[in-house]
């Protein structure tokens, strides 16, 4: 193992908590700070609070030993050499990023400095934030030779955040100081030398000792832009394929075939070309808006980003039209909804297109039975159950006597439904799939009317025979 470094991580949300336990897994001593006492107590008691693979195991292994939890930022600052800021950076009204938590943390760190520290910005922030942190710290009494501020953006996906952290495609370190960059390089040595991957108990992923992740050293500003540009580009890829999907619907082509054909071009690649009801989550919507706002403030014409957002909003409206096209009027219709989380394998509903669609359906007078394997509790907090909305415990209970079944989240469980049970439960065998989890031909063969994204509608084989229409889709 490389040198153990004393690290403080400020913020115990998705990014902070995952970073804290992963640094411990890499051999470092970590103090994780949060000002929410309840959260700190829960973490001290071994509760993870978020749905994240490998997190419970790592917390069990390192909690209260190599990772300690506290509310005392001053103490954590004094007893660490490197302080990662991983607090929330919510969106403010005009799309800007609200950096007040970052500023508050920077000021408190400044007042507690007792020796040289590296302050690392890990939250997603607009360009120039590092400079502002330095300025705020200096204004709060920090001597300029006692700290450096660097940017080390994360590229973690919810659900696979731990594996993403330990098997990154790249580690970006934006630093204008050689001394600070060297310390960050030391922190990541277990990964960049490949040493971590030789351990028998290493969490597995795509990196290995022969293919360790590269560490890219950049200026602080470049690192800040890399993060925003990467997320905006991925969102653009999704909106692009959704727009192509709309074109396919208008021409009876199949967007899955088109995406496959595009993705085989290595310059394009197959990932993030899955059509659906639009992107959601805590990052993409916020980051695209923030990047657009940064460009606007700098007088740069980057209207492409507005188009990305526009397509994303439209995608949910188009889905609503699809539901109408299958059911005619919506008032009084009973619908089964599968999926509330913004994507599969997470309980997170922030900016979830599924929740937004549920709201739209309720506003149109539908009554809904909804199921999600993990996100019901969180959804209930924003959409309490009532006469028009019931939360149920499995897919088939949701489907019972429904006029149609809607798939809104790409949980693996939803891709493995038993067609016979489903058909028996539904009042009408209609499935409207916002995530393209099924082959239309198979669904029509099983007697369903099946509408999906960017593909021709498929109707039950018996219906087709009776109206002798041409086959809905051939592969
Ligand atoms: C994202 C980035 O991937 C990650 O690098 C960054 O650090 C945080 O934001 P996350 O929000 O966890 O991660 O989810 P991701 O898996 O990227 O999906 C985002 C949204 O896009 C989801 O709503 C998902 O359903 C949607 N999506 C994704 C598509 O609609 N199509 C795709 O092909 C991929």
Short mmCIF file of C-alpha atoms and ligand atoms in Angstrom, two decimals:
data_model
loop_
_atom_site.label_atom_id
_atom_site.label_comp_id
_atom_site.label_asym_id
_atom_site.label_seq_id
_atom_site.Cartn_x
_atom_site.Cartn_y
_atom_site.Cartn_z
CA UNK A 1 0.00 0.00 0.00
CA UNK A 2 1.09 3.60 -0.68
CA UNK A 3 1.38 6.31 1.91
CA UNK A 4 -1.68 6.82 4.13
CA UNK A 5 -2.88 10.42 3.92
CA UNK A 6 -5.10 12.22 6.43
CA UNK A 7 -8.18 13.33 4.53
CA UNK A 8 -11.29 15.27 5.52
CA UNK A 9 -14.38 15.02 3.32
CA UNK A 10 -16.94 17.74 3.89
CA UNK A 11 -20.46 16.62 2.99
CA UNK A 12 -21.81 13.10 3.34
CA UNK A 13 -24.17 13.02 0.37
CA UNK A 14 -23.73 10.68 -2.61
CA UNK A 15 -20.36 12.12 -3.58
CA UNK A 16 -18.91 12.79 -0.12
CA UNK A 17 -19.87 9.49 1.46
CA UNK A 18 -18.73 7.40 -1.49
CA UNK A 19 -15.44 9.33 -1.67
CA UNK A 20 -14.90 8.90 2.09
CA UNK A 21 -15.30 5.12 2.16
CA UNK A 22 -13.37 4.68 -1.09
CA UNK A 23 -10.42 6.72 0.22
CA UNK A 24 -10.48 4.45 3.28
CA UNK A 25 -10.55 1.43 0.98
CA UNK A 26 -7.45 2.89 -0.71
CA UNK A 27 -5.68 3.00 2.66
CA UNK A 28 -6.20 6.60 3.82
CA UNK A 29 -7.45 7.94 7.16
CA UNK A 30 -10.70 9.81 6.64
CA UNK A 31 -12.89 12.17 8.66
CA UNK A 32 -16.27 12.77 7.05
CA UNK A 33 -17.97 15.99 8.15
CA UNK A 34 -21.62 16.90 7.90
CA UNK A 35 -23.55 19.63 9.71
CA UNK A 36 -26.65 17.43 9.91
CA UNK A 37 -26.33 15.80 13.33
CA UNK A 38 -28.99 13.20 12.63
CA UNK A 39 -27.15 12.07 9.53
CA UNK A 40 -23.84 11.87 11.36
CA UNK A 41 -25.39 9.78 14.12
CA UNK A 42 -26.97 7.45 11.57
CA UNK A 43 -23.63 7.03 9.77
CA UNK A 44 -21.87 6.38 13.07
CA UNK A 45 -24.46 3.68 13.66
CA UNK A 46 -23.63 2.08 10.29
CA UNK A 47 -26.72 3.25 8.38
CA UNK A 48 -25.83 4.20 4.80
CA UNK A 49 -28.92 6.39 4.13
CA UNK A 50 -28.57 5.95 0.36
CA UNK A 51 -29.10 3.01 -1.93
CA UNK A 52 -25.64 2.32 -3.30
CA UNK A 53 -23.96 -0.96 -4.18
CA UNK A 54 -20.94 -1.92 -1.96
CA UNK A 55 -21.54 1.05 0.36
CA UNK A 56 -22.99 -0.93 3.30
CA UNK A 57 -20.06 -3.38 3.19
CA UNK A 58 -17.40 -0.65 3.09
CA UNK A 59 -19.13 1.33 5.81
CA UNK A 60 -19.26 -1.76 7.97
CA UNK A 61 -15.56 -2.40 7.36
CA UNK A 62 -14.26 1.15 7.91
CA UNK A 63 -17.00 3.00 9.83
CA UNK A 64 -15.72 4.55 13.09
CA UNK A 65 -12.20 3.22 12.42
CA UNK A 66 -10.63 4.42 9.18
CA UNK A 67 -13.64 6.62 8.42
CA UNK A 68 -14.91 8.70 11.33
CA UNK A 69 -18.00 10.91 11.19
CA UNK A 70 -18.31 14.27 12.86
CA UNK A 71 -20.11 17.62 12.74
CA UNK A 72 -16.95 19.48 13.76
CA UNK A 73 -15.40 20.98 10.62
CA UNK A 74 -12.73 22.96 12.50
CA UNK A 75 -11.44 19.88 14.24
CA UNK A 76 -11.54 17.88 10.98
CA UNK A 77 -9.60 20.66 9.23
CA UNK A 78 -6.92 20.78 11.88
CA UNK A 79 -6.38 17.03 11.88
CA UNK A 80 -6.21 16.59 8.07
CA UNK A 81 -3.75 17.42 5.32
CA UNK A 82 -6.24 17.40 2.47
CA UNK A 83 -9.84 18.61 2.65
CA UNK A 84 -12.32 17.60 -0.01
CA UNK A 85 -15.38 19.82 -0.35
CA UNK A 86 -18.30 17.68 -1.46
CA UNK A 87 -21.29 19.71 -0.29
CA UNK A 88 -24.42 20.34 -2.32
CA UNK A 89 -24.38 22.86 -5.17
CA UNK A 90 -28.09 23.23 -5.93
CA UNK A 91 -29.52 25.11 -8.86
CA UNK A 92 -30.74 28.62 -8.21
CA UNK A 93 -33.70 30.20 -10.03
CA UNK A 94 -31.98 31.26 -13.27
CA UNK A 95 -30.04 28.04 -13.84
CA UNK A 96 -26.97 29.31 -11.97
CA UNK A 97 -25.28 27.16 -9.38
CA UNK A 98 -25.90 28.16 -5.77
CA UNK A 99 -22.41 28.12 -4.24
CA UNK A 100 -23.33 29.39 -0.79
CA UNK A 101 -22.60 26.04 0.93
CA UNK A 102 -19.19 25.87 -0.74
CA UNK A 103 -18.43 29.42 0.38
CA UNK A 104 -19.55 28.76 3.96
CA UNK A 105 -17.31 25.68 4.16
CA UNK A 106 -14.32 27.53 2.62
CA UNK A 107 -14.67 30.35 5.18
CA UNK A 108 -14.81 27.96 8.10
CA UNK A 109 -11.79 26.02 6.84
CA UNK A 110 -9.92 29.32 6.48
CA UNK A 111 -10.56 30.17 10.12
CA UNK A 112 -9.24 26.79 11.29
CA UNK A 113 -6.02 26.51 9.28
CA UNK A 114 -3.10 25.50 11.46
CA UNK A 115 -0.70 24.19 8.79
CA UNK A 116 -0.49 23.81 4.99
CA UNK A 117 -3.62 22.15 3.54
CA UNK A 118 -4.83 21.26 0.11
CA UNK A 119 -8.46 22.21 -0.39
CA UNK A 120 -10.06 20.06 -3.08
CA UNK A 121 -13.26 21.06 -4.81
CA UNK A 122 -15.18 17.88 -5.63
CA UNK A 123 -18.71 19.23 -5.91
CA UNK A 124 -19.76 20.11 -9.45
CA UNK A 125 -19.07 23.80 -9.81
CA UNK A 126 -18.79 26.39 -12.57
CA UNK A 127 -15.47 27.62 -13.88
CA UNK A 128 -13.79 30.19 -11.62
CA UNK A 129 -15.08 28.56 -8.39
CA UNK A 130 -11.53 27.60 -7.36
CA UNK A 131 -10.48 31.20 -7.65
CA UNK A 132 -13.44 32.31 -5.56
CA UNK A 133 -12.64 29.72 -2.88
CA UNK A 134 -9.06 31.04 -2.67
CA UNK A 135 -10.32 34.60 -2.43
CA UNK A 136 -12.93 33.77 0.22
CA UNK A 137 -10.32 31.92 2.28
CA UNK A 138 -7.84 34.79 2.06
CA UNK A 139 -10.57 37.26 3.08
CA UNK A 140 -11.26 35.09 6.12
CA UNK A 141 -7.71 35.27 7.35
CA UNK A 142 -6.02 32.26 5.69
CA UNK A 143 -2.36 33.00 4.92
CA UNK A 144 -1.72 32.46 1.19
CA UNK A 145 1.19 30.07 1.82
CA UNK A 146 -0.96 27.83 4.06
CA UNK A 147 -3.25 26.45 1.35
CA UNK A 148 -3.79 25.60 -2.29
CA UNK A 149 -7.13 24.98 -3.92
CA UNK A 150 -7.43 22.26 -6.56
CA UNK A 151 -10.28 20.81 -8.57
CA UNK A 152 -10.87 17.06 -8.65
CA UNK A 153 -14.26 16.48 -10.27
CA UNK A 154 -16.07 13.19 -9.85
CA UNK A 155 -17.76 11.21 -12.59
CA UNK A 156 -19.79 8.85 -10.41
CA UNK A 157 -23.09 7.41 -11.51
CA UNK A 158 -25.64 6.68 -8.83
CA UNK A 159 -26.05 2.99 -8.20
CA UNK A 160 -22.51 2.19 -9.38
CA UNK A 161 -20.74 5.05 -7.61
CA UNK A 162 -18.33 2.91 -5.55
CA UNK A 163 -17.17 0.86 -8.53
CA UNK A 164 -16.97 4.05 -10.63
CA UNK A 165 -14.78 5.67 -7.95
CA UNK A 166 -12.36 2.75 -7.75
CA UNK A 167 -12.39 2.04 -11.50
CA UNK A 168 -12.53 5.49 -13.08
CA UNK A 169 -12.07 6.07 -16.81
CA UNK A 170 -9.82 8.93 -15.73
CA UNK A 171 -8.89 10.91 -12.65
CA UNK A 172 -8.84 14.65 -13.36
CA UNK A 173 -6.72 16.86 -11.12
CA UNK A 174 -6.88 20.56 -11.87
CA UNK A 175 -4.13 22.36 -10.02
CA UNK A 176 -2.14 25.51 -10.52
CA UNK A 177 0.31 24.41 -7.80
CA UNK A 178 2.89 21.65 -8.25
CA UNK A 179 2.95 20.93 -4.53
CA UNK A 180 -0.82 20.37 -4.31
CA UNK A 181 -0.88 18.31 -7.53
CA UNK A 182 1.82 16.04 -6.06
CA UNK A 183 -0.27 15.40 -2.94
CA UNK A 184 -3.34 14.54 -5.06
CA UNK A 185 -1.18 12.18 -7.12
CA UNK A 186 -0.11 10.48 -3.87
CA UNK A 187 -3.73 10.03 -2.80
CA UNK A 188 -4.60 8.23 -6.02
CA UNK A 189 -1.37 6.15 -6.22
CA UNK A 190 -3.10 2.91 -5.14
CA UNK A 191 -5.28 3.22 -8.26
CA UNK A 192 -2.83 4.76 -10.76
CA UNK A 193 -0.07 2.23 -9.97
CA UNK A 194 -2.61 -0.59 -10.23
CA UNK A 195 -1.65 -1.78 -6.73
CA UNK A 196 -5.25 -1.72 -5.48
CA UNK A 197 -6.37 -4.13 -8.20
CA UNK A 198 -3.89 -6.81 -7.05
CA UNK A 199 -5.66 -7.12 -3.71
CA UNK A 200 -7.72 -10.28 -3.30
CA UNK A 201 -10.58 -8.29 -1.75
CA UNK A 202 -10.52 -5.44 -4.31
CA UNK A 203 -13.91 -4.39 -5.63
CA UNK A 204 -13.94 -5.53 -9.22
CA UNK A 205 -14.43 -3.36 -12.28
CA UNK A 206 -12.84 -2.59 -15.61
CA UNK A 207 -9.43 -1.41 -14.30
CA UNK A 208 -6.70 -3.90 -13.44
CA UNK A 209 -3.00 -3.89 -12.66
CA UNK A 210 -2.12 -3.81 -16.37
CA UNK A 211 -4.71 -1.18 -17.14
CA UNK A 212 -4.80 1.28 -14.26
CA UNK A 213 -6.69 4.55 -14.70
CA UNK A 214 -4.81 7.55 -16.06
CA UNK A 215 -4.48 10.69 -13.95
CA UNK A 216 -4.83 13.80 -16.05
CA UNK A 217 -3.19 16.94 -14.68
CA UNK A 218 -4.78 20.17 -15.89
CA UNK A 219 -5.23 23.75 -14.82
CA UNK A 220 -7.99 24.37 -12.27
CA UNK A 221 -10.20 26.07 -14.85
CA UNK A 222 -9.83 23.24 -17.37
CA UNK A 223 -10.80 20.70 -14.71
CA UNK A 224 -13.91 22.69 -13.82
CA UNK A 225 -14.90 22.85 -17.47
CA UNK A 226 -14.14 19.15 -18.05
CA UNK A 227 -16.81 18.21 -15.51
CA UNK A 228 -19.54 20.45 -16.90
CA UNK A 229 -18.64 19.72 -20.51
CA UNK A 230 -18.65 15.94 -19.93
CA UNK A 231 -22.09 15.91 -18.34
CA UNK A 232 -23.50 18.32 -20.91
CA UNK A 233 -22.11 16.16 -23.72
CA UNK A 234 -23.67 12.99 -22.28
CA UNK A 235 -27.01 14.80 -21.91
CA UNK A 236 -26.65 15.96 -25.51
CA UNK A 237 -26.11 12.37 -26.63
CA UNK A 238 -29.35 11.35 -24.90
CA UNK A 239 -31.36 14.25 -26.34
CA UNK A 240 -29.86 13.54 -29.76
CA UNK A 241 -30.99 9.92 -29.78
CA UNK A 242 -34.41 10.97 -28.44
CA UNK A 243 -34.79 13.42 -31.32
CA UNK A 244 -33.67 10.70 -33.74
CA UNK A 245 -36.26 8.44 -32.09
CA UNK A 246 -38.97 10.98 -32.88
CA UNK A 247 -37.81 10.99 -36.48
CA UNK A 248 -37.97 7.18 -36.49
CA UNK A 249 -41.54 7.29 -35.17
CA UNK A 250 -42.52 9.61 -37.99
CA UNK A 251 -41.03 7.27 -40.59
CA UNK A 252 -41.80 3.85 -39.07
CA UNK A 253 -38.09 3.19 -38.61
CA UNK A 254 -36.67 1.61 -35.45
CA UNK A 255 -34.49 3.80 -33.22
CA UNK A 256 -32.90 0.75 -31.55
CA UNK A 257 -31.57 -0.35 -34.93
CA UNK A 258 -30.44 3.19 -35.68
CA UNK A 259 -28.68 3.53 -32.29
CA UNK A 260 -26.94 0.20 -32.84
CA UNK A 261 -25.82 1.29 -36.28
CA UNK A 262 -24.52 4.59 -34.95
CA UNK A 263 -22.90 3.14 -31.84
CA UNK A 264 -20.80 0.65 -33.79
CA UNK A 265 -18.87 3.61 -35.13
CA UNK A 266 -16.07 3.76 -32.57
CA UNK A 267 -15.98 7.52 -32.87
CA UNK A 268 -19.56 7.64 -31.57
CA UNK A 269 -19.71 4.61 -29.26
CA UNK A 270 -22.84 2.81 -28.11
CA UNK A 271 -23.21 4.27 -24.61
CA UNK A 272 -25.72 6.97 -23.68
CA UNK A 273 -27.65 6.35 -26.88
CA UNK A 274 -30.60 4.72 -25.13
CA UNK A 275 -33.82 6.49 -26.07
CA UNK A 276 -36.44 7.02 -23.38
CA UNK A 277 -38.53 9.60 -21.57
CA UNK A 278 -35.58 11.95 -21.10
CA UNK A 279 -32.73 12.28 -18.65
CA UNK A 280 -33.23 13.17 -14.99
CA UNK A 281 -31.31 12.89 -11.75
CA UNK A 282 -29.35 15.26 -9.59
CA UNK A 283 -26.69 16.02 -12.21
CA UNK A 284 -27.65 16.27 -15.87
CA UNK A 285 -30.56 18.75 -15.64
CA UNK A 286 -28.67 20.96 -13.18
CA UNK A 287 -25.33 20.76 -14.97
CA UNK A 288 -26.70 21.49 -18.44
CA UNK A 289 -28.52 24.54 -17.05
CA UNK A 290 -25.42 25.69 -15.16
CA UNK A 291 -23.14 25.26 -18.17
CA UNK A 292 -25.62 27.20 -20.33
CA UNK A 293 -25.73 29.94 -17.72
CA UNK A 294 -21.91 30.11 -17.51
CA UNK A 295 -21.73 30.45 -21.31
CA UNK A 296 -24.37 33.19 -21.26
CA UNK A 297 -22.50 35.13 -18.58
CA UNK A 298 -19.32 34.89 -20.64
CA UNK A 299 -21.15 36.11 -23.74
CA UNK A 300 -20.68 32.79 -25.54
CA UNK A 301 -23.44 31.61 -27.86
CA UNK A 302 -24.05 28.01 -26.75
CA UNK A 303 -27.72 27.65 -27.74
CA UNK A 304 -27.08 24.00 -28.44
CA UNK A 305 -27.50 23.45 -24.69
CA UNK A 306 -30.94 25.07 -24.72
CA UNK A 307 -31.95 22.69 -27.50
CA UNK A 308 -30.73 19.74 -25.41
CA UNK A 309 -32.99 20.92 -22.58
CA UNK A 310 -35.92 21.60 -24.92
CA UNK A 311 -35.82 18.09 -26.38
CA UNK A 312 -35.66 16.67 -22.86
CA UNK A 313 -38.79 18.53 -21.77
CA UNK A 314 -40.61 17.61 -24.96
CA UNK A 315 -39.82 13.94 -24.51
CA UNK A 316 -42.15 13.67 -21.51
CA UNK A 317 -44.92 15.50 -23.37
CA UNK A 318 -44.52 13.14 -26.30
CA UNK A 319 -44.87 10.22 -23.92
CA UNK A 320 -48.13 11.69 -22.65
CA UNK A 321 -49.39 11.90 -26.25
CA UNK A 322 -48.47 8.26 -26.67
CA UNK A 323 -50.59 7.34 -23.65
CA UNK A 324 -53.46 9.35 -25.11
CA UNK A 325 -53.04 7.68 -28.49
CA UNK A 326 -53.52 4.30 -26.81
CA UNK A 327 -56.33 5.21 -24.41
CA UNK A 328 -58.08 8.13 -26.10
CA UNK A 329 -59.27 10.16 -23.10
CA UNK A 330 -57.41 9.99 -19.80
CA UNK A 331 -59.93 11.16 -17.20
CA UNK A 332 -61.00 8.23 -15.04
CA UNK A 333 -58.53 5.78 -16.63
CA UNK A 334 -56.77 3.36 -14.26
CA UNK A 335 -53.09 3.07 -14.95
CA UNK A 336 -50.34 0.84 -13.62
CA UNK A 337 -47.05 2.69 -13.33
CA UNK A 338 -43.80 0.76 -13.05
CA UNK A 339 -40.92 2.96 -11.96
CA UNK A 340 -40.54 6.20 -10.04
CA UNK A 341 -36.75 6.53 -9.69
CA UNK A 342 -34.95 8.67 -12.28
CA UNK A 343 -33.18 5.52 -13.51
CA UNK A 344 -32.99 1.86 -12.49
CA UNK A 345 -31.06 0.52 -9.49
CA UNK A 346 -31.44 3.68 -7.39
CA UNK A 347 -33.98 5.09 -4.95
CA UNK A 348 -33.31 8.66 -6.12
CA UNK A 349 -36.26 10.58 -7.55
CA UNK A 350 -34.58 13.96 -8.03
CA UNK A 351 -35.71 15.43 -11.39
CA UNK A 352 -37.16 12.02 -12.18
CA UNK A 353 -39.02 12.03 -15.50
CA UNK A 354 -41.13 9.17 -14.10
CA UNK A 355 -42.40 11.28 -11.20
CA UNK A 356 -43.09 14.16 -13.56
CA UNK A 357 -45.15 11.92 -15.82
CA UNK A 358 -47.09 10.61 -12.81
CA UNK A 359 -47.89 14.23 -11.89
CA UNK A 360 -49.09 14.95 -15.44
CA UNK A 361 -51.27 11.83 -15.48
CA UNK A 362 -52.83 12.74 -12.13
CA UNK A 363 -53.49 16.26 -13.41
CA UNK A 364 -55.35 14.71 -16.35
CA UNK A 365 -57.61 12.74 -14.00
CA UNK A 366 -56.07 9.25 -14.15
CA UNK A 367 -55.99 7.01 -11.12
CA UNK A 368 -52.64 5.31 -10.61
CA UNK A 369 -51.25 2.24 -8.91
CA UNK A 370 -47.48 2.72 -8.79
CA UNK A 371 -44.65 0.35 -7.97
CA UNK A 372 -40.91 0.88 -7.72
CA UNK A 373 -38.47 -1.54 -6.07
CA UNK A 374 -36.72 1.22 -4.07
CA UNK A 375 -38.12 4.70 -4.65
CA UNK A 376 -41.64 4.55 -3.17
CA UNK A 377 -40.65 5.96 0.22
CA UNK A 378 -39.03 9.01 -1.33
CA UNK A 379 -41.86 9.54 -3.81
CA UNK A 380 -44.46 9.40 -1.03
CA UNK A 381 -42.76 12.42 0.54
CA UNK A 382 -43.51 14.56 -2.52
CA UNK A 383 -46.59 12.76 -3.85
CA UNK A 384 -48.55 11.35 -0.91
CA UNK A 385 -50.95 8.53 -1.68
CA UNK A 386 -54.61 9.47 -1.94
CA UNK A 387 -57.78 8.49 -3.77
CA UNK A 388 -56.05 8.76 -7.19
CA UNK A 389 -52.62 7.42 -6.27
CA UNK A 390 -51.79 4.13 -4.58
CA UNK A 391 -48.36 2.67 -4.00
CA UNK A 392 -48.28 -1.10 -4.27
CA UNK A 393 -45.76 -3.80 -3.50
CA UNK A 394 -45.22 -5.46 -6.87
CA UNK A 395 -45.70 -5.18 -10.62
CA UNK A 396 -48.71 -7.49 -10.86
CA UNK A 397 -50.64 -5.77 -8.07
CA UNK A 398 -50.05 -2.50 -9.93
CA UNK A 399 -51.34 -4.08 -13.14
CA UNK A 400 -54.51 -5.46 -11.56
CA UNK A 401 -57.55 -4.15 -13.48
CA UNK A 402 -55.54 -1.36 -15.08
CA UNK A 403 -56.44 0.01 -18.51
CA UNK A 404 -52.74 0.03 -19.41
CA UNK A 405 -49.31 -0.56 -17.92
CA UNK A 406 -46.67 2.18 -18.17
CA UNK A 407 -42.96 1.45 -17.76
CA UNK A 408 -41.14 4.61 -16.66
CA UNK A 409 -37.85 3.41 -15.12
CA UNK A 410 -35.34 0.92 -16.49
CA UNK A 411 -35.20 -1.46 -13.53
CA UNK A 412 -34.02 -4.94 -14.55
CA UNK A 413 -37.04 -6.35 -12.69
CA UNK A 414 -39.36 -4.61 -15.17
CA UNK A 415 -37.62 -6.27 -18.11
CA UNK A 416 -38.44 -9.72 -16.74
CA UNK A 417 -42.22 -9.62 -16.39
CA UNK A 418 -44.24 -12.79 -16.92
CA UNK A 419 -46.44 -11.95 -19.95
CA UNK A 420 -49.18 -14.37 -18.97
CA UNK A 421 -49.52 -13.07 -15.41
CA UNK A 422 -49.41 -9.52 -16.70
CA UNK A 423 -52.04 -10.13 -19.31
CA UNK A 424 -54.32 -11.78 -16.74
CA UNK A 425 -53.92 -8.88 -14.32
CA UNK A 426 -54.54 -6.05 -16.80
CA UNK A 427 -58.05 -5.07 -17.83
CA UNK A 428 -56.70 -4.35 -21.32
CA UNK A 429 -53.39 -5.82 -22.53
CA UNK A 430 -51.74 -2.49 -23.31
CA UNK A 431 -48.13 -1.74 -22.38
CA UNK A 432 -46.61 1.70 -22.96
CA UNK A 433 -42.89 1.40 -22.43
CA UNK A 434 -40.88 4.60 -21.91
CA UNK A 435 -37.62 2.68 -21.65
CA UNK A 436 -37.78 0.20 -24.54
CA UNK A 437 -37.29 -2.82 -22.30
CA UNK A 438 -39.08 -5.27 -24.62
CA UNK A 439 -38.97 -6.48 -28.19
CA UNK A 440 -42.18 -5.24 -29.85
CA UNK A 441 -42.58 -8.46 -31.84
CA UNK A 442 -42.40 -10.59 -28.72
CA UNK A 443 -44.94 -8.37 -26.99
CA UNK A 444 -47.36 -8.46 -29.89
CA UNK A 445 -46.85 -12.23 -30.09
CA UNK A 446 -47.89 -12.38 -26.43
CA UNK A 447 -51.12 -10.55 -27.19
CA UNK A 448 -50.17 -7.04 -26.13
CA UNK A 449 -50.62 -3.70 -27.77
CA UNK A 450 -47.14 -2.37 -27.18
CA UNK A 451 -46.04 1.23 -27.64
CA UNK A 452 -42.44 2.20 -27.05
CA UNK A 453 -40.03 5.01 -27.93
CA UNK A 454 -38.87 5.54 -31.51
CA UNK A 455 -40.31 2.26 -32.77
CA UNK A 456 -43.51 1.45 -34.65
CA UNK A 457 -46.43 0.49 -32.41
CA UNK A 458 -46.98 -3.27 -32.15
CA UNK A 459 -50.44 -4.78 -31.96
CA UNK A 460 -51.57 -8.25 -30.87
CA UNK A 461 -50.97 -10.78 -33.60
CA UNK A 462 -54.67 -11.78 -33.52
CA UNK A 463 -55.73 -8.15 -34.14
CA UNK A 464 -53.33 -7.89 -37.04
CA UNK A 465 -54.71 -11.07 -38.60
CA UNK A 466 -58.29 -9.85 -38.29
CA UNK A 467 -57.56 -6.50 -39.94
CA UNK A 468 -54.88 -8.08 -42.20
CA UNK A 469 -52.56 -5.15 -41.59
CA UNK A 470 -48.87 -5.48 -42.54
CA UNK A 471 -46.50 -6.76 -39.84
CA UNK A 472 -45.72 -4.05 -37.32
CA UNK A 473 -42.01 -4.59 -37.13
CA UNK A 474 -39.39 -6.83 -38.57
CA UNK A 475 -35.94 -7.11 -37.13
C1 LIG B 1 -24.51 11.23 -14.19
C2 LIG B 1 -23.18 11.02 -14.90
O1 LIG B 1 -23.23 9.82 -15.67
C3 LIG B 1 -22.03 10.99 -13.91
O2 LIG B 1 -20.79 10.92 -14.60
C4 LIG B 1 -22.07 12.26 -13.06
O3 LIG B 1 -21.05 12.23 -12.09
C5 LIG B 1 -23.43 12.41 -12.39
O4 LIG B 1 -24.46 12.38 -13.38
P1 LIG B 1 -26.27 9.73 -12.86
O5 LIG B 1 -27.06 10.99 -12.68
O6 LIG B 1 -26.08 8.82 -11.72
O7 LIG B 1 -24.79 10.09 -13.40
O8 LIG B 1 -27.02 8.89 -13.99
P2 LIG B 1 -26.74 8.35 -15.46
O9 LIG B 1 -26.59 6.89 -15.41
O10 LIG B 1 -25.70 9.12 -16.15
O11 LIG B 1 -28.17 8.69 -16.13
C6 LIG B 1 -28.69 10.02 -16.12
C7 LIG B 1 -30.06 10.06 -16.74
O12 LIG B 1 -29.99 9.85 -18.14
C8 LIG B 1 -31.04 9.02 -16.20
O13 LIG B 1 -32.32 9.61 -16.08
C9 LIG B 1 -31.05 7.95 -17.27
O14 LIG B 1 -32.22 7.20 -17.30
C10 LIG B 1 -30.87 8.78 -18.53
N1 LIG B 1 -30.23 8.07 -19.65
C11 LIG B 1 -28.96 7.62 -19.54
C12 LIG B 1 -30.95 7.89 -20.83
O15 LIG B 1 -32.11 8.29 -20.95
N2 LIG B 1 -30.32 7.27 -21.87
C13 LIG B 1 -29.05 6.81 -21.80
O16 LIG B 1 -28.56 6.26 -22.81
C14 LIG B 1 -28.34 6.99 -20.60
#
